[in-house]
Amino acid sequence: MRDQLQALEKQALQAVGAATSLEELNSLRVRYLGKKGELTAILRGMAQLPGEERPIIGQLANELRDRLEQGLADKIASLAAAAKQAQLAAEEIDITLPGKAFPVGHQHLITRTLEEIQNIFLGLGFNVVTGPEVETDYYNFEALNVPADHPARDMQDSFYFGPELLLRTHTSPMQVRTMEQLRPKPVRIIAAGRVYRRDDDATHSPMFHQVEGLAVDANITLADLKGVLLAFAQAIFGAERQIRLRPSFFPFTEPSAEVDISCFLCGGAGCSLCKGSGWLEILGSGMVHPRVLQLSGYDPEQVSGFAFGMGVERIAMLKYGLDDLRHLFTNDMRFLRQF
Ligand code: DAH
């Protein structure tokens, strides 16, 4: 019987040692220690033993039971530990790995240029206003001294919604709208936004952006215009920039001038950017035409004003060395990411 018990213990402990799951261990417990298990089966033979042997075998059996229980418990603990270990390993986070980079975008070149221009004029005491892109013929042309048959309309063909409504061709209508709102107070505003024209080539897009400037007050002179535009040119293109005013014509200003800045690439000596002239045209300007002041509710005998208008794309093209304005709107990330 002792041999039987020994053989049973050896076999059972081996089986426990080899088990790989809790279910397996449970069925081993039933098989060896259960009511109908192998130990019970062996102990049933005790009846045939001589009397003095029985307590000894009984004690051996109890000790064997304890060792098997212990073996099962140890194995359960080690399986649990291994499972925990495996889970930890599977869920391990390596905090030293570089993080996943979020694709962070940045401002579009037009937005950035627009903000830069706005900030400069804010610093010079101008307010920023915006207005409708769908504009009436009156504000876009009539009130700016461009009557229906005026040849200046030819250069600003636009997209019409009938005879009276169109996509504005410039931000100049905001001169009139602002004066109507603020009269009789002095005006110092810039108006920024999208404008539209029937134009499409490397330096013109059917949709583009303008910044309009307007100052109206007593005693505003051409010297004020020059001072403001010089400060602007130096702020955006470098402190060494000079400006020059070339006589020009706009129906809503008198006198009118195109404004050039000294070329920032060659410093005025002449290069391919300025086509050898040393100067780059950046905007149109002039003294507000008395008729425009009058139509907007100001008395040209009491106040005067200057105005200017520039293309944001043109400023961006010059500043960032772009050869084709259409790059700005085709949304090719390879282009946009460069800035
Ligand atoms: N509105 C003109 C254009 O789009 C630009 C312009 C010229 C605006 C002279 C002005 C100005 O305010 O005084 O071509």
mmCIF file of C-alpha atoms and ligand atoms in Angstrom:
data_model
loop_
_atom_site.group_PDB
_atom_site.id
_atom_site.type_symbol
_atom_site.label_atom_id
_atom_site.label_comp_id
_atom_site.label_asym_id
_atom_site.label_seq_id
_atom_site.Cartn_x
_atom_site.Cartn_y
_atom_site.Cartn_z
ATOM 1 C CA MET A 1 0.000 0.000 0.000
ATOM 2 C CA ARG A 2 2.876 2.323 0.776
ATOM 3 C CA ASP A 3 4.221 1.636 -2.709
ATOM 4 C CA GLN A 4 0.827 2.420 -4.189
ATOM 5 C CA LEU A 5 0.703 5.701 -2.273
ATOM 6 C CA GLN A 6 4.241 6.596 -3.336
ATOM 7 C CA ALA A 7 3.514 5.819 -6.977
ATOM 8 C CA LEU A 8 0.302 7.871 -6.780
ATOM 9 C CA GLU A 9 2.130 10.864 -5.283
ATOM 10 C CA LYS A 10 4.847 10.758 -7.898
ATOM 11 C CA GLN A 11 2.386 10.509 -10.740
ATOM 12 C CA ALA A 12 0.091 13.209 -9.332
ATOM 13 C CA LEU A 13 2.872 15.716 -8.659
ATOM 14 C CA GLN A 14 4.252 15.158 -12.140
ATOM 15 C CA ALA A 15 0.833 15.787 -13.664
ATOM 16 C CA VAL A 16 0.405 18.955 -11.573
ATOM 17 C CA GLY A 17 3.843 20.155 -12.599
ATOM 18 C CA ALA A 18 3.047 19.690 -16.267
ATOM 19 C CA ALA A 19 -0.379 21.340 -16.105
ATOM 20 C CA THR A 20 -0.757 24.613 -18.028
ATOM 21 C CA SER A 21 -4.215 25.805 -17.001
ATOM 22 C CA LEU A 22 -6.535 26.200 -14.012
ATOM 23 C CA GLU A 23 -9.069 23.846 -15.615
ATOM 24 C CA GLU A 24 -6.421 21.179 -15.922
ATOM 25 C CA LEU A 25 -5.487 21.583 -12.253
ATOM 26 C CA ASN A 26 -9.122 21.303 -11.205
ATOM 27 C CA SER A 27 -9.604 18.051 -13.005
ATOM 28 C CA LEU A 28 -6.349 16.731 -11.516
ATOM 29 C CA ARG A 29 -7.633 17.569 -8.035
ATOM 30 C CA VAL A 30 -10.852 15.649 -8.764
ATOM 31 C CA ARG A 31 -8.939 12.774 -10.271
ATOM 32 C CA TYR A 32 -6.498 12.291 -7.365
ATOM 33 C CA LEU A 33 -8.180 13.797 -4.293
ATOM 34 C CA GLY A 34 -11.902 13.693 -5.115
ATOM 35 C CA LYS A 35 -14.490 11.448 -3.464
ATOM 36 C CA LYS A 36 -14.241 9.041 -6.356
ATOM 37 C CA GLY A 37 -10.566 9.809 -6.861
ATOM 38 C CA GLU A 38 -7.523 7.588 -6.891
ATOM 39 C CA LEU A 39 -6.443 8.287 -3.284
ATOM 40 C CA THR A 40 -9.865 7.340 -1.966
ATOM 41 C CA ALA A 41 -9.730 4.192 -4.081
ATOM 42 C CA ILE A 42 -6.404 3.183 -2.533
ATOM 43 C CA LEU A 43 -7.576 3.980 1.013
ATOM 44 C CA ARG A 44 -10.577 1.768 0.556
ATOM 45 C CA GLY A 45 -8.124 -1.170 0.785
ATOM 46 C CA MET A 46 -7.203 -0.137 4.371
ATOM 47 C CA ALA A 47 -9.857 -2.486 5.686
ATOM 48 C CA GLN A 48 -7.693 -5.407 4.674
ATOM 49 C CA LEU A 49 -4.656 -4.080 6.580
ATOM 50 C CA PRO A 50 -3.561 -5.423 9.932
ATOM 51 C CA GLY A 51 -4.813 -3.164 12.773
ATOM 52 C CA GLU A 52 -1.453 -1.672 13.753
ATOM 53 C CA GLU A 53 -0.677 -0.693 10.160
ATOM 54 C CA ARG A 54 -3.836 1.342 9.700
ATOM 55 C CA PRO A 55 -2.906 4.504 11.646
ATOM 56 C CA ILE A 56 0.522 4.588 9.982
ATOM 57 C CA ILE A 57 -0.950 4.303 6.499
ATOM 58 C CA GLY A 58 -3.644 6.760 7.519
ATOM 59 C CA GLN A 59 -1.002 9.271 8.533
ATOM 60 C CA LEU A 60 0.963 8.716 5.320
ATOM 61 C CA ALA A 61 -2.215 9.277 3.336
ATOM 62 C CA ASN A 62 -2.957 12.534 5.154
ATOM 63 C CA GLU A 63 0.572 13.784 4.604
ATOM 64 C CA LEU A 64 0.328 12.850 0.930
ATOM 65 C CA ARG A 65 -2.974 14.727 0.669
ATOM 66 C CA ASP A 66 -1.373 17.798 2.222
ATOM 67 C CA ARG A 67 1.569 17.693 -0.145
ATOM 68 C CA LEU A 68 -0.713 17.308 -3.152
ATOM 69 C CA GLU A 69 -2.879 20.200 -1.967
ATOM 70 C CA GLN A 70 0.244 22.275 -1.506
ATOM 71 C CA GLY A 71 1.504 21.297 -4.940
ATOM 72 C CA LEU A 72 -1.809 22.303 -6.501
ATOM 73 C CA ALA A 73 -1.840 25.625 -4.642
ATOM 74 C CA ASP A 74 1.750 26.400 -5.663
ATOM 75 C CA LYS A 75 0.994 25.591 -9.252
ATOM 76 C CA ILE A 76 -2.124 27.799 -9.234
ATOM 77 C CA ALA A 77 -0.057 30.656 -7.830
ATOM 78 C CA SER A 78 2.656 30.245 -10.406
ATOM 79 C CA LEU A 79 0.166 30.048 -13.276
ATOM 80 C CA ALA A 80 -1.507 33.227 -12.008
ATOM 81 C CA ALA A 81 1.868 34.971 -11.728
ATOM 82 C CA ALA A 82 2.807 33.896 -15.243
ATOM 83 C CA ALA A 83 -0.522 35.128 -16.594
ATOM 84 C CA LYS A 84 -0.048 38.496 -14.884
ATOM 85 C CA GLN A 85 3.483 38.702 -16.249
ATOM 86 C CA ALA A 86 2.270 37.962 -19.761
ATOM 87 C CA GLN A 87 -0.456 40.600 -19.468
ATOM 88 C CA LEU A 88 2.019 43.194 -18.219
ATOM 89 C CA ALA A 89 4.406 42.386 -21.026
ATOM 90 C CA ALA A 90 1.603 42.673 -23.581
ATOM 91 C CA GLU A 91 0.451 46.016 -22.186
ATOM 92 C CA GLU A 92 3.890 47.456 -21.715
ATOM 93 C CA ILE A 93 4.255 51.075 -22.759
ATOM 94 C CA ASP A 94 7.698 52.244 -23.693
ATOM 95 C CA ILE A 95 7.634 55.836 -22.552
ATOM 96 C CA THR A 96 11.035 56.417 -24.138
ATOM 97 C CA LEU A 97 9.652 55.852 -27.659
ATOM 98 C CA PRO A 98 9.170 59.012 -29.673
ATOM 99 C CA GLY A 99 5.484 60.038 -29.675
ATOM 100 C CA LYS A 100 3.264 59.907 -32.716
ATOM 101 C CA ALA A 101 3.531 63.262 -34.424
ATOM 102 C CA PHE A 102 0.218 65.015 -35.001
ATOM 103 C CA PRO A 103 0.052 66.626 -38.405
ATOM 104 C CA VAL A 104 -0.088 70.264 -37.350
ATOM 105 C CA GLY A 105 -0.781 72.699 -40.162
ATOM 106 C CA HIS A 106 0.088 76.341 -40.336
ATOM 107 C CA GLN A 107 -1.388 79.514 -41.696
ATOM 108 C CA HIS A 108 -1.779 79.803 -45.432
ATOM 109 C CA LEU A 109 0.652 82.242 -46.980
ATOM 110 C CA ILE A 110 -2.189 84.578 -47.906
ATOM 111 C CA THR A 111 -3.565 84.601 -44.364
ATOM 112 C CA ARG A 112 -0.135 85.200 -42.966
ATOM 113 C CA THR A 113 0.605 88.051 -45.367
ATOM 114 C CA LEU A 114 -2.828 89.563 -44.738
ATOM 115 C CA GLU A 115 -2.296 89.478 -40.981
ATOM 116 C CA GLU A 116 1.143 90.960 -41.347
ATOM 117 C CA ILE A 117 -0.233 93.847 -43.411
ATOM 118 C CA GLN A 118 -3.109 94.365 -40.984
ATOM 119 C CA ASN A 119 -0.781 94.410 -37.980
ATOM 120 C CA ILE A 120 1.388 97.088 -39.536
ATOM 121 C CA PHE A 121 -1.603 99.360 -40.162
ATOM 122 C CA LEU A 122 -3.090 98.618 -36.748
ATOM 123 C CA GLY A 123 0.212 99.867 -35.366
ATOM 124 C CA LEU A 124 -0.194 103.058 -37.430
ATOM 125 C CA GLY A 125 -3.619 103.747 -35.905
ATOM 126 C CA PHE A 126 -5.909 102.230 -38.537
ATOM 127 C CA ASN A 127 -8.919 100.027 -37.769
ATOM 128 C CA VAL A 128 -9.691 96.906 -39.780
ATOM 129 C CA VAL A 129 -13.124 96.629 -41.413
ATOM 130 C CA THR A 130 -14.694 94.015 -43.672
ATOM 131 C CA GLY A 131 -17.634 94.154 -46.031
ATOM 132 C CA PRO A 132 -19.730 92.209 -48.519
ATOM 133 C CA GLU A 133 -18.168 90.325 -51.421
ATOM 134 C CA VAL A 134 -21.452 90.489 -53.319
ATOM 135 C CA GLU A 135 -21.667 94.206 -53.951
ATOM 136 C CA THR A 136 -24.000 96.615 -55.666
ATOM 137 C CA ASP A 137 -23.067 98.432 -58.828
ATOM 138 C CA TYR A 138 -23.454 101.658 -56.866
ATOM 139 C CA TYR A 139 -20.766 100.936 -54.244
ATOM 140 C CA ASN A 140 -18.438 99.069 -56.590
ATOM 141 C CA PHE A 141 -18.495 101.724 -59.336
ATOM 142 C CA GLU A 142 -20.946 104.637 -59.190
ATOM 143 C CA ALA A 143 -20.051 105.996 -55.758
ATOM 144 C CA LEU A 144 -16.377 105.679 -56.681
ATOM 145 C CA ASN A 145 -16.863 108.067 -59.591
ATOM 146 C CA VAL A 146 -16.978 105.291 -62.191
ATOM 147 C CA PRO A 147 -20.242 105.860 -64.114
ATOM 148 C CA ALA A 148 -21.777 103.140 -66.277
ATOM 149 C CA ASP A 149 -20.046 104.171 -69.507
ATOM 150 C CA HIS A 150 -16.641 104.814 -67.948
ATOM 151 C CA PRO A 151 -13.763 103.013 -69.723
ATOM 152 C CA ALA A 152 -12.219 102.168 -66.325
ATOM 153 C CA ARG A 153 -14.910 99.504 -66.010
ATOM 154 C CA ASP A 154 -13.291 97.537 -68.819
ATOM 155 C CA MET A 155 -10.312 96.682 -66.617
ATOM 156 C CA GLN A 156 -12.598 95.401 -63.896
ATOM 157 C CA ASP A 157 -14.963 93.005 -65.593
ATOM 158 C CA SER A 158 -16.536 90.783 -62.969
ATOM 159 C CA PHE A 159 -19.160 88.146 -62.303
ATOM 160 C CA TYR A 160 -22.681 89.585 -62.316
ATOM 161 C CA PHE A 161 -25.889 88.468 -60.642
ATOM 162 C CA GLY A 162 -28.004 90.704 -62.839
ATOM 163 C CA PRO A 163 -27.441 94.369 -63.753
ATOM 164 C CA GLU A 164 -27.177 95.694 -60.186
ATOM 165 C CA LEU A 165 -25.285 92.997 -58.243
ATOM 166 C CA LEU A 166 -21.794 91.687 -58.824
ATOM 167 C CA LEU A 167 -18.837 90.089 -57.066
ATOM 168 C CA ARG A 168 -16.871 93.147 -56.006
ATOM 169 C CA THR A 169 -13.864 93.850 -58.197
ATOM 170 C CA HIS A 170 -11.919 95.669 -55.483
ATOM 171 C CA THR A 171 -12.127 96.598 -51.802
ATOM 172 C CA SER A 172 -12.635 100.276 -52.662
ATOM 173 C CA PRO A 173 -16.438 100.068 -52.101
ATOM 174 C CA MET A 174 -15.537 99.829 -48.412
ATOM 175 C CA GLN A 175 -14.270 103.407 -48.610
ATOM 176 C CA VAL A 176 -17.805 104.577 -49.315
ATOM 177 C CA ARG A 177 -19.527 102.157 -46.944
ATOM 178 C CA THR A 178 -17.230 103.167 -44.083
ATOM 179 C CA MET A 179 -17.580 106.896 -44.708
ATOM 180 C CA GLU A 180 -21.373 106.558 -44.806
ATOM 181 C CA GLN A 181 -21.206 104.879 -41.415
ATOM 182 C CA LEU A 182 -18.702 107.154 -39.716
ATOM 183 C CA ARG A 183 -19.586 110.593 -41.123
ATOM 184 C CA PRO A 184 -18.893 113.206 -39.963
ATOM 185 C CA LYS A 185 -16.115 111.657 -37.887
ATOM 186 C CA PRO A 186 -12.529 111.245 -39.101
ATOM 187 C CA VAL A 187 -11.742 107.920 -40.775
ATOM 188 C CA ARG A 188 -8.663 105.735 -40.532
ATOM 189 C CA ILE A 189 -9.420 102.235 -41.739
ATOM 190 C CA ILE A 190 -8.102 99.414 -43.807
ATOM 191 C CA ALA A 191 -10.533 97.025 -45.493
ATOM 192 C CA ALA A 192 -9.277 93.555 -46.274
ATOM 193 C CA GLY A 193 -10.866 90.709 -48.170
ATOM 194 C CA ARG A 194 -11.526 88.735 -51.321
ATOM 195 C CA VAL A 195 -12.227 90.403 -54.648
ATOM 196 C CA TYR A 196 -13.086 88.974 -58.070
ATOM 197 C CA ARG A 197 -12.250 89.702 -61.690
ATOM 198 C CA ARG A 198 -12.386 88.087 -65.108
ATOM 199 C CA ASP A 199 -8.634 87.492 -65.113
ATOM 200 C CA ASP A 200 -6.526 84.364 -65.116
ATOM 201 C CA ASP A 201 -2.788 84.057 -65.702
ATOM 202 C CA ALA A 202 0.460 83.600 -63.778
ATOM 203 C CA THR A 203 0.013 86.890 -61.937
ATOM 204 C CA HIS A 204 -3.807 87.173 -61.930
ATOM 205 C CA SER A 205 -6.464 84.943 -60.420
ATOM 206 C CA PRO A 206 -10.254 85.324 -60.783
ATOM 207 C CA MET A 207 -10.346 85.485 -56.983
ATOM 208 C CA PHE A 208 -7.713 87.367 -55.056
ATOM 209 C CA HIS A 209 -7.269 89.511 -51.964
ATOM 210 C CA GLN A 210 -6.903 93.228 -51.484
ATOM 211 C CA VAL A 211 -6.189 95.589 -48.648
ATOM 212 C CA GLU A 212 -7.703 99.026 -48.998
ATOM 213 C CA GLY A 213 -6.628 101.989 -46.905
ATOM 214 C CA LEU A 214 -8.528 105.189 -46.227
ATOM 215 C CA ALA A 215 -7.850 108.215 -44.056
ATOM 216 C CA VAL A 216 -10.241 111.168 -44.017
ATOM 217 C CA ASP A 217 -9.820 114.153 -41.749
ATOM 218 C CA ALA A 218 -9.173 117.861 -41.771
ATOM 219 C CA ASN A 219 -5.845 118.728 -43.411
ATOM 220 C CA ILE A 220 -4.867 115.299 -44.704
ATOM 221 C CA THR A 221 -2.253 115.791 -47.398
ATOM 222 C CA LEU A 222 -0.229 113.801 -49.883
ATOM 223 C CA ALA A 223 2.627 113.985 -47.364
ATOM 224 C CA ASP A 224 0.515 111.905 -44.952
ATOM 225 C CA LEU A 225 -0.022 109.319 -47.674
ATOM 226 C CA LYS A 226 3.701 109.174 -48.416
ATOM 227 C CA GLY A 227 4.600 108.904 -44.738
ATOM 228 C CA VAL A 228 2.158 106.076 -44.083
ATOM 229 C CA LEU A 229 3.167 104.116 -47.172
ATOM 230 C CA LEU A 230 6.885 104.568 -46.472
ATOM 231 C CA ALA A 231 6.370 103.236 -42.940
ATOM 232 C CA PHE A 232 4.426 100.312 -44.383
ATOM 233 C CA ALA A 233 7.033 99.529 -47.066
ATOM 234 C CA GLN A 234 9.830 99.557 -44.501
ATOM 235 C CA ALA A 235 7.883 97.410 -42.033
ATOM 236 C CA ILE A 236 7.102 94.732 -44.556
ATOM 237 C CA PHE A 237 10.091 94.804 -46.929
ATOM 238 C CA GLY A 238 12.921 96.056 -44.731
ATOM 239 C CA ALA A 239 14.043 99.266 -43.039
ATOM 240 C CA GLU A 240 16.192 100.361 -46.005
ATOM 241 C CA ARG A 241 13.269 100.528 -48.442
ATOM 242 C CA GLN A 242 12.438 103.760 -50.205
ATOM 243 C CA ILE A 243 9.223 104.507 -52.044
ATOM 244 C CA ARG A 244 8.411 106.585 -55.075
ATOM 245 C CA LEU A 245 5.089 107.831 -56.379
ATOM 246 C CA ARG A 246 4.455 107.745 -60.122
ATOM 247 C CA PRO A 247 1.561 109.789 -61.508
ATOM 248 C CA SER A 248 -1.307 107.547 -62.514
ATOM 249 C CA PHE A 249 -5.055 107.579 -62.902
ATOM 250 C CA PHE A 250 -7.891 106.190 -60.807
ATOM 251 C CA PRO A 251 -11.388 107.643 -61.103
ATOM 252 C CA PHE A 252 -11.779 107.802 -57.305
ATOM 253 C CA THR A 253 -8.560 109.669 -56.509
ATOM 254 C CA GLU A 254 -7.151 113.001 -57.639
ATOM 255 C CA PRO A 255 -4.234 113.143 -57.928
ATOM 256 C CA SER A 256 -3.497 109.432 -58.275
ATOM 257 C CA ALA A 257 -0.214 107.590 -58.005
ATOM 258 C CA GLU A 258 1.264 104.151 -58.421
ATOM 259 C CA VAL A 259 3.614 103.434 -55.541
ATOM 260 C CA ASP A 260 6.890 101.595 -56.082
ATOM 261 C CA ILE A 261 9.329 100.358 -53.456
ATOM 262 C CA SER A 262 13.063 100.201 -54.026
ATOM 263 C CA CYS A 263 13.879 96.607 -54.960
ATOM 264 C CA PHE A 264 14.683 94.595 -51.845
ATOM 265 C CA LEU A 265 16.638 92.023 -53.836
ATOM 266 C CA CYS A 266 19.235 94.336 -55.412
ATOM 267 C CA GLY A 267 18.737 97.369 -53.185
ATOM 268 C CA GLY A 268 17.856 99.485 -56.229
ATOM 269 C CA ALA A 269 20.826 98.638 -58.443
ATOM 270 C CA GLY A 270 18.690 96.677 -60.903
ATOM 271 C CA CYS A 271 18.165 92.917 -61.118
ATOM 272 C CA SER A 272 15.892 90.346 -62.731
ATOM 273 C CA LEU A 273 13.186 90.784 -60.079
ATOM 274 C CA CYS A 274 12.804 94.520 -60.727
ATOM 275 C CA LYS A 275 13.615 94.008 -64.421
ATOM 276 C CA GLY A 276 16.617 96.294 -64.139
ATOM 277 C CA SER A 277 14.643 99.312 -62.937
ATOM 278 C CA GLY A 278 15.522 99.109 -59.240
ATOM 279 C CA TRP A 279 11.818 99.584 -58.368
ATOM 280 C CA LEU A 280 8.870 97.260 -57.714
ATOM 281 C CA GLU A 281 5.275 98.391 -58.094
ATOM 282 C CA ILE A 282 3.228 97.463 -55.017
ATOM 283 C CA LEU A 283 0.009 99.492 -54.964
ATOM 284 C CA GLY A 284 -2.273 102.210 -56.272
ATOM 285 C CA SER A 285 -3.099 105.305 -54.283
ATOM 286 C CA GLY A 286 -4.119 108.922 -54.304
ATOM 287 C CA MET A 287 -6.021 111.717 -52.643
ATOM 288 C CA VAL A 288 -9.695 110.844 -52.323
ATOM 289 C CA HIS A 289 -11.629 112.476 -55.196
ATOM 290 C CA PRO A 290 -13.883 115.324 -53.933
ATOM 291 C CA ARG A 291 -16.846 113.707 -55.637
ATOM 292 C CA VAL A 292 -16.313 110.464 -53.683
ATOM 293 C CA LEU A 293 -16.162 112.448 -50.438
ATOM 294 C CA GLN A 294 -19.329 114.264 -51.426
ATOM 295 C CA LEU A 295 -21.234 111.096 -52.395
ATOM 296 C CA SER A 296 -20.227 109.599 -49.043
ATOM 297 C CA GLY A 297 -21.535 112.535 -47.062
ATOM 298 C CA TYR A 298 -18.355 114.519 -46.349
ATOM 299 C CA ASP A 299 -17.736 118.115 -47.364
ATOM 300 C CA PRO A 300 -14.614 118.282 -49.555
ATOM 301 C CA GLU A 301 -14.214 121.907 -48.419
ATOM 302 C CA GLN A 302 -13.854 120.723 -44.811
ATOM 303 C CA VAL A 303 -11.964 117.455 -45.056
ATOM 304 C CA SER A 304 -9.577 115.672 -47.370
ATOM 305 C CA GLY A 305 -8.346 112.139 -47.483
ATOM 306 C CA PHE A 306 -5.921 109.671 -48.964
ATOM 307 C CA ALA A 307 -6.600 106.143 -50.123
ATOM 308 C CA PHE A 308 -4.616 103.203 -51.361
ATOM 309 C CA GLY A 309 -5.259 99.655 -52.487
ATOM 310 C CA MET A 310 -2.904 96.706 -52.797
ATOM 311 C CA GLY A 311 -3.083 93.091 -53.862
ATOM 312 C CA VAL A 312 -2.175 90.706 -51.057
ATOM 313 C CA GLU A 313 -1.061 88.022 -53.537
ATOM 314 C CA ARG A 314 1.321 90.474 -55.173
ATOM 315 C CA ILE A 315 2.872 91.341 -51.803
ATOM 316 C CA ALA A 316 3.187 87.623 -50.954
ATOM 317 C CA MET A 317 4.689 86.815 -54.361
ATOM 318 C CA LEU A 318 7.323 89.513 -53.942
ATOM 319 C CA LYS A 319 8.038 88.711 -50.327
ATOM 320 C CA TYR A 320 8.297 84.947 -50.736
ATOM 321 C CA GLY A 321 9.695 84.858 -54.280
ATOM 322 C CA LEU A 322 6.766 83.074 -55.962
ATOM 323 C CA ASP A 323 6.796 82.796 -59.748
ATOM 324 C CA ASP A 324 3.134 81.891 -60.208
ATOM 325 C CA LEU A 325 0.256 83.185 -58.131
ATOM 326 C CA ARG A 326 -1.851 80.134 -58.942
ATOM 327 C CA HIS A 327 0.372 78.000 -56.657
ATOM 328 C CA LEU A 328 -1.382 79.773 -53.798
ATOM 329 C CA PHE A 329 -4.757 78.285 -54.677
ATOM 330 C CA THR A 330 -4.051 74.816 -56.065
ATOM 331 C CA ASN A 331 -3.506 73.499 -52.525
ATOM 332 C CA ASP A 332 -0.500 71.376 -53.366
ATOM 333 C CA MET A 333 0.903 70.533 -49.937
ATOM 334 C CA ARG A 334 4.434 70.296 -51.337
ATOM 335 C CA PHE A 335 4.194 73.977 -52.190
ATOM 336 C CA LEU A 336 2.357 75.135 -49.064
ATOM 337 C CA ARG A 337 4.629 73.274 -46.628
ATOM 338 C CA GLN A 338 7.640 75.318 -47.702
ATOM 339 C CA PHE A 339 6.501 78.387 -45.826
HETATM 340 N N1 DAH B 1 -9.177 99.798 -56.378
HETATM 341 C C1 DAH B 1 -7.997 99.864 -57.220
HETATM 342 C C2 DAH B 1 -7.885 98.558 -58.005
HETATM 343 O O1 DAH B 1 -8.394 97.570 -57.574
HETATM 344 C C3 DAH B 1 -6.782 100.049 -56.366
HETATM 345 C C4 DAH B 1 -6.737 101.390 -55.756
HETATM 346 C C5 DAH B 1 -6.095 102.440 -56.372
HETATM 347 C C6 DAH B 1 -7.335 101.617 -54.534
HETATM 348 C C7 DAH B 1 -6.038 103.669 -55.824
HETATM 349 C C8 DAH B 1 -7.284 102.875 -53.956
HETATM 350 C C9 DAH B 1 -6.625 103.916 -54.602
HETATM 351 O O2 DAH B 1 -7.826 103.131 -52.782
HETATM 352 O O3 DAH B 1 -6.566 105.129 -54.044
HETATM 353 O O4 DAH B 1 -7.242 98.564 -59.016
#
